[in-house]
mmCIF file of C-alpha atoms in Angstrom:
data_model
loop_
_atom_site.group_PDB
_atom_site.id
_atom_site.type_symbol
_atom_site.label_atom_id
_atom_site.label_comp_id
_atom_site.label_asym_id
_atom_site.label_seq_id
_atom_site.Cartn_x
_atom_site.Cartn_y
_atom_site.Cartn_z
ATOM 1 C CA UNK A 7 47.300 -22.514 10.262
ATOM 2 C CA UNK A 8 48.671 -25.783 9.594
ATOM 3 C CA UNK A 9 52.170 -26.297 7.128
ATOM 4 C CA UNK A 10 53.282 -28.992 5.603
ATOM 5 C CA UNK A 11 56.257 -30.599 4.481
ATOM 6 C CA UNK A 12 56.933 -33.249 1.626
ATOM 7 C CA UNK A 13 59.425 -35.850 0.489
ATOM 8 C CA UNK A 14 59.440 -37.920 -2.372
ATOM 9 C CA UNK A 15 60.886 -41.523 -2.084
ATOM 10 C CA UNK A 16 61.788 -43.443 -5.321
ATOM 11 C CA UNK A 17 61.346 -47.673 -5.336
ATOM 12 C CA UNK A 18 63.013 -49.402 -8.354
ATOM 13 C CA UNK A 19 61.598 -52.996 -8.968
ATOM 14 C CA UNK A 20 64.213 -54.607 -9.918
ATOM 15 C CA UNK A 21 64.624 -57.366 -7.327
ATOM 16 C CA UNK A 22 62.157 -60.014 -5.716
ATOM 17 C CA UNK A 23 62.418 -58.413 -2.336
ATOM 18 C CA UNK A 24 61.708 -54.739 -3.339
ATOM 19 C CA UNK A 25 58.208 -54.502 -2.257
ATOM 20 C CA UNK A 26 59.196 -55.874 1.586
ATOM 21 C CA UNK A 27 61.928 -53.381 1.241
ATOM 22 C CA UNK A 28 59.404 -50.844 0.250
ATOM 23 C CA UNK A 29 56.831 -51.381 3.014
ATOM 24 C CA UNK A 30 60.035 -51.457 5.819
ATOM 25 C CA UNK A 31 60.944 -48.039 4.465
ATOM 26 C CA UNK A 32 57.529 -46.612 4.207
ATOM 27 C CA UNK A 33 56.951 -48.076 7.924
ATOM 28 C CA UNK A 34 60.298 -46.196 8.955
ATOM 29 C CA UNK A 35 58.947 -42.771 7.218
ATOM 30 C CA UNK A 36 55.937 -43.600 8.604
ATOM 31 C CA UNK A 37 57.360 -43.977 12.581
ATOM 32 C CA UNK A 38 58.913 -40.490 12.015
ATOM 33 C CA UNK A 39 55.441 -38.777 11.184
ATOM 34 C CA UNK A 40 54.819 -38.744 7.544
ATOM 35 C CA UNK A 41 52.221 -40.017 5.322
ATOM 36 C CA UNK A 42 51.903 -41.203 2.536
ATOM 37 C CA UNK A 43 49.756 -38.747 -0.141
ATOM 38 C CA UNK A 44 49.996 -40.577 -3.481
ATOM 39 C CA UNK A 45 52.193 -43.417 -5.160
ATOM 40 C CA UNK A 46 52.796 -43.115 -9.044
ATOM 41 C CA UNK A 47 53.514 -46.694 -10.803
ATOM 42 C CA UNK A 48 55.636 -47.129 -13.892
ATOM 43 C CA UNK A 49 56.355 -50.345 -15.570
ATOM 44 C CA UNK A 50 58.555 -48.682 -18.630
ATOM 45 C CA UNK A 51 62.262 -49.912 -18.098
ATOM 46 C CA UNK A 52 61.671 -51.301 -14.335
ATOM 47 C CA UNK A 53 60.897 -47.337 -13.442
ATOM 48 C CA UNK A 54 58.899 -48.204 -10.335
ATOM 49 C CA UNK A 55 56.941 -46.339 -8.053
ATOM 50 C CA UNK A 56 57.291 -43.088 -6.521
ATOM 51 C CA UNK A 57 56.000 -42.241 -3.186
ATOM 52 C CA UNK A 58 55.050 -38.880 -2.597
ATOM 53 C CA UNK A 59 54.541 -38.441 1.305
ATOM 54 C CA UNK A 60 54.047 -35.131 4.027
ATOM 55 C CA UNK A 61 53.781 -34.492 7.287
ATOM 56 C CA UNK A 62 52.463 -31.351 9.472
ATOM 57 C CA UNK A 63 55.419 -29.005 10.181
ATOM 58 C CA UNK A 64 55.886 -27.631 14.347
ATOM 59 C CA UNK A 65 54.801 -24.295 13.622
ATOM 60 C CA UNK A 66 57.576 -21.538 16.073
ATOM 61 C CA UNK A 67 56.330 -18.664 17.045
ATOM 62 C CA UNK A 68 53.021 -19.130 15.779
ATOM 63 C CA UNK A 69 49.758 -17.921 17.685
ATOM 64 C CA UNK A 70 46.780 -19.423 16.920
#
């Protein structure tokens, strides 16, 4: 059976170059396996978005 795990990454937009820093981080995550499941956007106060991401866990031990 397949297992997951998750991460959640938070982006504040405060600055011009916070989407290029956004895609260089996702693109490092993204090297290291995981994937990105769902991004929530908030405009109230300069909130954001938050990345919610997983990737497939080595299973030890396991017989399939």
């Amino acid at each position: 059976m397949k297992t997951f795990e998750y991460n959640i990454l938070s982006f504040p937009m405060t600055r011009k170059t916070s989407l290029a820093d956004m895609q260089a981080s996702l693109n490092e995550k993204g090297a290291d396996g995981w994937e990105v499941v769902s991004i929530s956007t908030s405009e109230f106060a300069n909130v954001g978005h938050t990345v919610f991401l997983k990737r497939e866990t080595i299973a030890t031990g396991a017989t399939a």
